[in-house]
CSV table of C-alpha atoms in Angstrom, one decimal:
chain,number,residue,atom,x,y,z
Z,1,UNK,CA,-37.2,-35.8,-49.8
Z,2,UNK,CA,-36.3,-33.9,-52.9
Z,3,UNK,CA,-39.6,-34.0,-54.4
Z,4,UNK,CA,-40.7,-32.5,-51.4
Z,5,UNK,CA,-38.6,-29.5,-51.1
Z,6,UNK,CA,-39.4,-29.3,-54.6
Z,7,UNK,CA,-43.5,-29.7,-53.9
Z,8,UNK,CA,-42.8,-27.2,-51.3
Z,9,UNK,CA,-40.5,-24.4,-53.6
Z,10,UNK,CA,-43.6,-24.7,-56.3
Z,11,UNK,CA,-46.0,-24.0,-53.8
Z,12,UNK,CA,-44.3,-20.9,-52.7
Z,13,UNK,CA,-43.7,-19.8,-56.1
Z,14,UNK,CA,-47.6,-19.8,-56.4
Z,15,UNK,CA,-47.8,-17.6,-53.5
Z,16,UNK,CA,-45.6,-14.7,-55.0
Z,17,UNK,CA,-46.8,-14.7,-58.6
Z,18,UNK,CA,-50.4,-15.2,-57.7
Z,19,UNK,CA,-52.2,-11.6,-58.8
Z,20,UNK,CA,-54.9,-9.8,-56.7
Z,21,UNK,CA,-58.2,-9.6,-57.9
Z,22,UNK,CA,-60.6,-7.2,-57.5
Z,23,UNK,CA,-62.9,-7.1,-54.3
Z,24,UNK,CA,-66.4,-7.5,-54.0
Z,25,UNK,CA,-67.5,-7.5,-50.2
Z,26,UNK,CA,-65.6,-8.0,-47.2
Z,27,UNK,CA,-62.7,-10.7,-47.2
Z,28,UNK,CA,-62.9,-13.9,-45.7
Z,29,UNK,CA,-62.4,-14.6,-42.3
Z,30,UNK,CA,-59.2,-15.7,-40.8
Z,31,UNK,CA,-60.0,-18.4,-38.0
Z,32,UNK,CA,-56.7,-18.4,-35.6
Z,33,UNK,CA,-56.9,-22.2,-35.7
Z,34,UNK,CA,-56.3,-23.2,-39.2
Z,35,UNK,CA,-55.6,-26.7,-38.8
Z,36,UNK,CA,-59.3,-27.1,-37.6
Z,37,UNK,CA,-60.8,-25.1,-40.3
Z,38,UNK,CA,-59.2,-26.6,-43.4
Z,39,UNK,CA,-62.5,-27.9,-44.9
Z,40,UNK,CA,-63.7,-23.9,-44.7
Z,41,UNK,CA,-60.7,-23.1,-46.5
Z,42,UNK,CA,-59.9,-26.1,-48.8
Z,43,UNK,CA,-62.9,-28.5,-49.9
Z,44,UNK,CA,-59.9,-31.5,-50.3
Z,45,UNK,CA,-59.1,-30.4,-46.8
Z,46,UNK,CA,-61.3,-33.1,-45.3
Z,47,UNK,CA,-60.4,-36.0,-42.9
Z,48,UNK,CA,-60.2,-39.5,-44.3
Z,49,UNK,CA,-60.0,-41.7,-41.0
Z,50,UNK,CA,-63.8,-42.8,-41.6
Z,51,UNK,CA,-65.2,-40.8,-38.9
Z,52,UNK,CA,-67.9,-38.0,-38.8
Z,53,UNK,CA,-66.5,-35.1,-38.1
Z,54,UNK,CA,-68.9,-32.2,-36.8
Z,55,UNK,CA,-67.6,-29.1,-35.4
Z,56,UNK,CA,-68.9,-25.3,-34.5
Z,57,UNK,CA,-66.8,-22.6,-34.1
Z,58,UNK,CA,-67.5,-19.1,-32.5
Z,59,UNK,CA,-65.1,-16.2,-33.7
Z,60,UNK,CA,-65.8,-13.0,-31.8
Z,61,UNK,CA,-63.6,-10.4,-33.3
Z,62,UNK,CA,-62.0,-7.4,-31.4
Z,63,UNK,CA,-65.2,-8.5,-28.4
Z,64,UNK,CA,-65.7,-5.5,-26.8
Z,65,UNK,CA,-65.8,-3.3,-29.2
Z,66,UNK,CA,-69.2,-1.8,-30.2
Z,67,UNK,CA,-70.7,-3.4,-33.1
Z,68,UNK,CA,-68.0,-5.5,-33.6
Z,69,UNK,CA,-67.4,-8.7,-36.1
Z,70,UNK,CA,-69.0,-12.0,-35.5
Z,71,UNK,CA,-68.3,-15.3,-36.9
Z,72,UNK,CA,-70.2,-18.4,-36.8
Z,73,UNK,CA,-69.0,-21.7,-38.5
Z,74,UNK,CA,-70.8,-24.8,-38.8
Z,75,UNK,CA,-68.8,-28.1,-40.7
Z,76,UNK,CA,-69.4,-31.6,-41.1
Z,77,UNK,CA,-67.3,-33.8,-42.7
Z,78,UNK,CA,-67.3,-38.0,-43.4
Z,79,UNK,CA,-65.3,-40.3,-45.8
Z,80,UNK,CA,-66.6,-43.4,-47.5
Z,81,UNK,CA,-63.3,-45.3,-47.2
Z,82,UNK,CA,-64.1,-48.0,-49.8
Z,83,UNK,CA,-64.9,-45.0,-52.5
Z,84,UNK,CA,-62.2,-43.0,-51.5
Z,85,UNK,CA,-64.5,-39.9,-51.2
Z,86,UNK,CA,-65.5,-37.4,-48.3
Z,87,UNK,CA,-68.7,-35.5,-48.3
Z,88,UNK,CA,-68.6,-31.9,-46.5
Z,89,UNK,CA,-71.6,-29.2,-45.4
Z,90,UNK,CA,-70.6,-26.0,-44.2
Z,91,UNK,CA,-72.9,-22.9,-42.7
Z,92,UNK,CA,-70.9,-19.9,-42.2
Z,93,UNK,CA,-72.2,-16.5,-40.6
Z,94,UNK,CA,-70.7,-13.6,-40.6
Z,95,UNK,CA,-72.2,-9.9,-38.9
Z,96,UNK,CA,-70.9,-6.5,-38.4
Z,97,UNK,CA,-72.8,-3.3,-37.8
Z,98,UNK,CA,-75.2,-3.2,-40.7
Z,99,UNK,CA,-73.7,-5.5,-42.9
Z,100,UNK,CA,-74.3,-9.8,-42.7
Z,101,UNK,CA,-73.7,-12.7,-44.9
Z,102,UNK,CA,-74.9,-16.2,-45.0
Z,103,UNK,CA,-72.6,-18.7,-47.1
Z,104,UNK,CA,-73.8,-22.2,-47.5
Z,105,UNK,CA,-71.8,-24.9,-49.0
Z,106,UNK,CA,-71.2,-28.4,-49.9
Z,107,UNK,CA,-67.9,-30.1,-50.8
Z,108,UNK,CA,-66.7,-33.5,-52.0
Z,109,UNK,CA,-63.1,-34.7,-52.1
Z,110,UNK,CA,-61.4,-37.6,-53.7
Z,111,UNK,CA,-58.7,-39.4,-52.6
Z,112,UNK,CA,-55.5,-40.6,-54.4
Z,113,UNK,CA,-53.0,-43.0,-53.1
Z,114,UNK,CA,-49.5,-42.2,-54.8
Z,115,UNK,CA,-47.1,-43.9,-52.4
Z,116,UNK,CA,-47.5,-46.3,-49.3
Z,117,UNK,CA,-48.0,-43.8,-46.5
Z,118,UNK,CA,-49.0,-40.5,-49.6
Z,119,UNK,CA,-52.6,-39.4,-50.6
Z,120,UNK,CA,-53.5,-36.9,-52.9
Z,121,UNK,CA,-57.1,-34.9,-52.0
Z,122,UNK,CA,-58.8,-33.1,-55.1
Z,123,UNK,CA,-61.9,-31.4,-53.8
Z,124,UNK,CA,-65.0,-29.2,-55.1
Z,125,UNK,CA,-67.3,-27.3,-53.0
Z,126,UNK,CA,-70.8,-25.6,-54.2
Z,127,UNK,CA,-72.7,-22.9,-52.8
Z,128,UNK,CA,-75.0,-19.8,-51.9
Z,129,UNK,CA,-74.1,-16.6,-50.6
Z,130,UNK,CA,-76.3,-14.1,-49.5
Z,131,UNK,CA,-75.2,-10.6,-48.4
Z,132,UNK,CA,-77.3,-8.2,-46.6
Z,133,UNK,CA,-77.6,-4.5,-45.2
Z,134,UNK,CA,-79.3,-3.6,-42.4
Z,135,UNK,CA,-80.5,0.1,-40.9
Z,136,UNK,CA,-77.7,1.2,-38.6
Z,137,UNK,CA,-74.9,3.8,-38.1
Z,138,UNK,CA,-71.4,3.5,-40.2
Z,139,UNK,CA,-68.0,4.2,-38.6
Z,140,UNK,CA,-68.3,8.0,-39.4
Z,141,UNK,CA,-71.6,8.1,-36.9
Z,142,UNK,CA,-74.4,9.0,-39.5
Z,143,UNK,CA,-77.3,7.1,-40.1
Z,144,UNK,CA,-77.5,4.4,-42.7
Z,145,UNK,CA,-81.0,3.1,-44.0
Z,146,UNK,CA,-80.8,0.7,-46.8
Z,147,UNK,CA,-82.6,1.2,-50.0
Z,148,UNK,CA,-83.9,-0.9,-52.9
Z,149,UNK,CA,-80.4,-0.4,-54.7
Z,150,UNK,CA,-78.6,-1.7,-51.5
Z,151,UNK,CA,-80.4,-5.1,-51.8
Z,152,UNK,CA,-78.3,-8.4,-53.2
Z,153,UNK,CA,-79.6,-11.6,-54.9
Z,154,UNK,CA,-78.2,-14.7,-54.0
Z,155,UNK,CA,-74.9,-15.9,-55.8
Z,156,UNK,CA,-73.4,-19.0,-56.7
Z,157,UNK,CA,-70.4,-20.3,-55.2
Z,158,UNK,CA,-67.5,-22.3,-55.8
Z,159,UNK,CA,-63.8,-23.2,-54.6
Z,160,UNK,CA,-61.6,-25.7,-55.9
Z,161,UNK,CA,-58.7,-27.8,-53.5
Z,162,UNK,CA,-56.3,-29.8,-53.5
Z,163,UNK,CA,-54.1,-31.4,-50.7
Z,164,UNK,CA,-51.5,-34.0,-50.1
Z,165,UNK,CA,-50.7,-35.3,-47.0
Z,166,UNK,CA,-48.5,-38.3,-45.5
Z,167,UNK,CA,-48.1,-39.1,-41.8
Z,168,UNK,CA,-45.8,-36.0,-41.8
Z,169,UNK,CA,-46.4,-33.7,-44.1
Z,170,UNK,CA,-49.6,-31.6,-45.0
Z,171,UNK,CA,-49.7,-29.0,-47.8
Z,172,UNK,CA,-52.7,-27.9,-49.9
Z,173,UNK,CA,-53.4,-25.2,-52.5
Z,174,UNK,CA,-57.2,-24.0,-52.9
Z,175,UNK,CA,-59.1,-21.3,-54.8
Z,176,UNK,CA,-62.2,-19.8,-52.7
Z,177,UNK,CA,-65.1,-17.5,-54.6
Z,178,UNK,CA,-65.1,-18.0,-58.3
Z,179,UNK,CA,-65.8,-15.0,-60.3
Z,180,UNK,CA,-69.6,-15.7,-61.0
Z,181,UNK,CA,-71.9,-13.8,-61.5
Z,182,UNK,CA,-76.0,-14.5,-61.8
Z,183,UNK,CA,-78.5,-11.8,-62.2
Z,184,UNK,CA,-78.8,-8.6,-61.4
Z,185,UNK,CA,-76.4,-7.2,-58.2
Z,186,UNK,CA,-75.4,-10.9,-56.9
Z,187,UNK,CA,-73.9,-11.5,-53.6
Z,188,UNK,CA,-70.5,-11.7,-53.8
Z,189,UNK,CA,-67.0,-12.1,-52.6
Z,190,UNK,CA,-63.8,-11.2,-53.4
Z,191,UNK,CA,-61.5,-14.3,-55.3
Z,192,UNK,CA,-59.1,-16.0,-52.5
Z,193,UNK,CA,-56.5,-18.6,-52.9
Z,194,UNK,CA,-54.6,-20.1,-49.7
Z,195,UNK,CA,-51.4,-22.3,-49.1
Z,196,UNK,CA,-50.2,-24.2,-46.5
Z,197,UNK,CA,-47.6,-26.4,-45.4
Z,198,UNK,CA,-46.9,-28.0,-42.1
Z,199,UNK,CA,-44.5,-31.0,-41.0
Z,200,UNK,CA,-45.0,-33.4,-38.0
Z,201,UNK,CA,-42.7,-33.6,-35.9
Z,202,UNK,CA,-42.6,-37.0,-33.3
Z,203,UNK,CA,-40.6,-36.2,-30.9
Z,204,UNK,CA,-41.5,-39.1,-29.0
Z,205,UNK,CA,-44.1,-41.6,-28.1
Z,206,UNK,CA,-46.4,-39.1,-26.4
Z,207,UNK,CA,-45.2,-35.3,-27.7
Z,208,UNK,CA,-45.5,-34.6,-31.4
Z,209,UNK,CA,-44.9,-31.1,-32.5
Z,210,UNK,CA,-46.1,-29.5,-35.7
Z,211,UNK,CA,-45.1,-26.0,-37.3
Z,212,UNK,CA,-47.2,-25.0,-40.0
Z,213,UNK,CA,-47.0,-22.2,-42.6
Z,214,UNK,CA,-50.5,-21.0,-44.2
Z,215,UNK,CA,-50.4,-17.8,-46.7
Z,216,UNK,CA,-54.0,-16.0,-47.4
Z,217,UNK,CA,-54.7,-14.2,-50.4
Z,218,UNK,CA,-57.2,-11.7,-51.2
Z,219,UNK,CA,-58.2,-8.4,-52.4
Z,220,UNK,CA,-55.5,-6.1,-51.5
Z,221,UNK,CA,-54.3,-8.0,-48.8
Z,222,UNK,CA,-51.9,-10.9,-48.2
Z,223,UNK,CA,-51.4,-12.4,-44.9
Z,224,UNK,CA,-49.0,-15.5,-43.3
Z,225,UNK,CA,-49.7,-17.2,-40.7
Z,226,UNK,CA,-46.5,-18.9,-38.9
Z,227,UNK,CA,-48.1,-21.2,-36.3
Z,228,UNK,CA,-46.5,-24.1,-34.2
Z,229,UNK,CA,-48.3,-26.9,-32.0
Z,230,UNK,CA,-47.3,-29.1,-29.1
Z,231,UNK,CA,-49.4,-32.1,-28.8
Z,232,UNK,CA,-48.9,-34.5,-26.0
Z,233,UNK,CA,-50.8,-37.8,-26.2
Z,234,UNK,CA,-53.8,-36.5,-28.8
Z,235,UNK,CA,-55.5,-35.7,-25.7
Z,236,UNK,CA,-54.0,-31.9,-25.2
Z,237,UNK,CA,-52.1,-29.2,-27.5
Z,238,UNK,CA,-51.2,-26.0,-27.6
Z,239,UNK,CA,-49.3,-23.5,-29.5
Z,240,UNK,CA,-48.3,-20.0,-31.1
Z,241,UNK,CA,-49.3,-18.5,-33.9
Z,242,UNK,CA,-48.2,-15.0,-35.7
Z,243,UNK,CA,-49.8,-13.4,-38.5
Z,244,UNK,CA,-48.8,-9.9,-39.7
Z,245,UNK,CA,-51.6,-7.8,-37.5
Z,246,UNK,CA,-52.0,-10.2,-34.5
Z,247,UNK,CA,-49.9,-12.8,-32.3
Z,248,UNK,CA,-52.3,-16.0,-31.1
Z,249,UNK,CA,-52.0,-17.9,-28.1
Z,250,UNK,CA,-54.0,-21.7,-28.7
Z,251,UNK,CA,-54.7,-24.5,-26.7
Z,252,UNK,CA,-57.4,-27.5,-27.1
Z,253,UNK,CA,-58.1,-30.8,-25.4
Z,254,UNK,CA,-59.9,-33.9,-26.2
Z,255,UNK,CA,-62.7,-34.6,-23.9
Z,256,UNK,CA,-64.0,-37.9,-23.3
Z,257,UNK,CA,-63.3,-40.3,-27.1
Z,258,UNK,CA,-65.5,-38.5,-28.9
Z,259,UNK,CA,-65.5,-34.5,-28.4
Z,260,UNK,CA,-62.1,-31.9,-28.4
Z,261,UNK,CA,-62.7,-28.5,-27.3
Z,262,UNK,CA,-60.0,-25.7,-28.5
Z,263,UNK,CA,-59.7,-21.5,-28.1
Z,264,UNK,CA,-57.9,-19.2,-29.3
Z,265,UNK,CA,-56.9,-15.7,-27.7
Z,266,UNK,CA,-55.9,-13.0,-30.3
Z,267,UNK,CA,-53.8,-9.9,-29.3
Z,268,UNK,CA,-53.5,-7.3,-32.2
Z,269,UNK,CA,-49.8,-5.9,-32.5
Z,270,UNK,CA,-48.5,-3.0,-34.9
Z,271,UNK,CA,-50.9,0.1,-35.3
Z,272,UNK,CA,-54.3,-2.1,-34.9
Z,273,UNK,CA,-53.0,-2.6,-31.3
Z,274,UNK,CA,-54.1,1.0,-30.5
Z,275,UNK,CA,-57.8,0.8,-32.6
Z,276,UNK,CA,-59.0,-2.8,-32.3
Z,277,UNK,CA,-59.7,-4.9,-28.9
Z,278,UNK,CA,-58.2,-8.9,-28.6
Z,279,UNK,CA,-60.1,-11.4,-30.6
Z,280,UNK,CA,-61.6,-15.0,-29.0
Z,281,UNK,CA,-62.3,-18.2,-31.2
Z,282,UNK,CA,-64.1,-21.0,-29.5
Z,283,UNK,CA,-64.5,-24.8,-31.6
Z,284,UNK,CA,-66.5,-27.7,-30.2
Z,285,UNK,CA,-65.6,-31.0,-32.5
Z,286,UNK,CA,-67.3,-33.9,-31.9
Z,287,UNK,CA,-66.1,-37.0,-33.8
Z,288,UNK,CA,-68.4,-40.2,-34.0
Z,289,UNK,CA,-67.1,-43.7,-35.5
Z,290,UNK,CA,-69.8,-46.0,-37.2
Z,291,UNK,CA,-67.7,-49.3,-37.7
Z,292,UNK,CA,-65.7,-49.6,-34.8
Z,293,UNK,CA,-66.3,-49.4,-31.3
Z,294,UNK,CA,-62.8,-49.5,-30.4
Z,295,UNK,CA,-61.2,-47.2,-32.4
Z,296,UNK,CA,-58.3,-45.6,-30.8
Z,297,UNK,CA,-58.5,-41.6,-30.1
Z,298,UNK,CA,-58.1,-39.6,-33.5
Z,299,UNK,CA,-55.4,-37.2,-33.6
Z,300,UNK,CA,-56.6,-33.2,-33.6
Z,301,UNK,CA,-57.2,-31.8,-37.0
């Protein structure tokens, strides 16, 4: 337990002495539901239980609101159990007024064994990014029309994870958008690092609760996320979560043995209450098992 609490102290230190860095387009997006979108944010953060894991998320941000921001999110994941490795693909969209971006990436993740019930994940993920502009109107109200000088190329890139987890605990430490740069006016991204932390709490045989602690780090912005999650029976869950700008009311449920459906309902608190609408994230996962037909249900991400 010590060398947890100290795992857990080092982990925060990171946090607070971890520098800003300079922006380059818009930061990345902050998916409510975390725990399902760890392979977006960690490429270590991938599932070793031998399963495909395939999921698609919708993130409508502040829906109502004209020209508002959209997020699509397409991840795959599956582990080779005798290598120890996972493979990963994710497709992520993101559009808002006249501005989109298309990020494409593969990851692959090792696994470690360190104890009888403790892995160690180290993951790399690869990619493309390719920002656009588009003829529209910008929040002022006058006209924008693109020009030759407002055209990207696109960029290369990378993250770097890694993750340990046990039955109980799960805590990771990644590094999103490398500062690379190919050619002239590349697509890019500001640098991001996250950290998380969460414990697993079994309460009994059918409810399990699980409080987690993620912090997000970007240009000129820093952002926790306190969440907490009921599960009863890995068939339903819901939960809480509280960031600084929004308070997020979650619930999913597993349908059938191979699909879980979860959402998200974001209200904005403090003084983006009064400018931006609520927020909805919708994830379909579908999980399929290749060895075994009678494999028991998988616990939520």
């Amino acid at each position: 337990m010590k060398r947890i609490i100290e795992f857990g102290l080092c982990l925060v230190l990171l946090t607070v002495l971890m520098p800003a860095r300079k922006a380059c387009a818009q930061q990345d997006a902050q998916f409510s539901q975390f725990f399902a979108h760890r392979l977006f944010y960690n490429p270590a953060g991938q599932a070793d239980d031998n399963l495909l894991h395939v999921s698609l998320t919708d993130r409508e941000q502040y829906w109502g609101t004209a020209k508002h921001p959209g997020y699509r999110l397409l991840n795959g994941s599956y582990f080779f159990n005798e290598q120890n490795m996972g493979v990963g693909l994710s497709l992520n969209q993101w559009n808002m007024n006249i501005e989109s971006e298309v990020l494409v990436k593969a990851s692959y993740m090792y696994r470690l064994q360190v104890g009888q019930d403790a892995f160690i994940n180290f993951g790399l993920s690869v990619g493309m990014l390719h920002r656009s502009l588009h003829k529209g109107y910008l929040p002022g109200g006058e006209q924008f029309i693109p020009t030759d000088d407002d055209k990207f190329n696109p960029n290369l890139d990378m993250g770097l994870g890694v993750e340990f987890h046990t039955t109980n605990i799960l805590a990771g430490v990644s590094v999103q958008h490398l500062p690379i740069k190919l050619g002239d006016n590349p697509s890019r991204v500001a640098f991001h690092s996250y950290y998380y932390f969460g414990y697993n709490f079994f309460l009994d045989e059918d409810w399990s609760l699980f409080p987690m602690i993620a912090m997000r780090m970007g240009e000129r912005r820093t952002n926790i996320d306190l969440n907490v999650r009921a599960s009863y029976r890995d068939i339903v869950n819901f939960g809480v979560s509280y960031r600084l700008d929004a308070l997020s009311l979650m619930a999913g449920v597993n349908i059938g043995r191979n699909f879980s459906l979860g959402y998200a309902f974001d209200i904005n608190i403090g003084v983006t209450s009064r400018r931006y609408k609520p927020s909805h994230e919708l994830i379909l996962t579908y999980r399929c098992e290749f060895k075994s037909s009678d494999r028991p249900l998988v616990k939520f991400e």
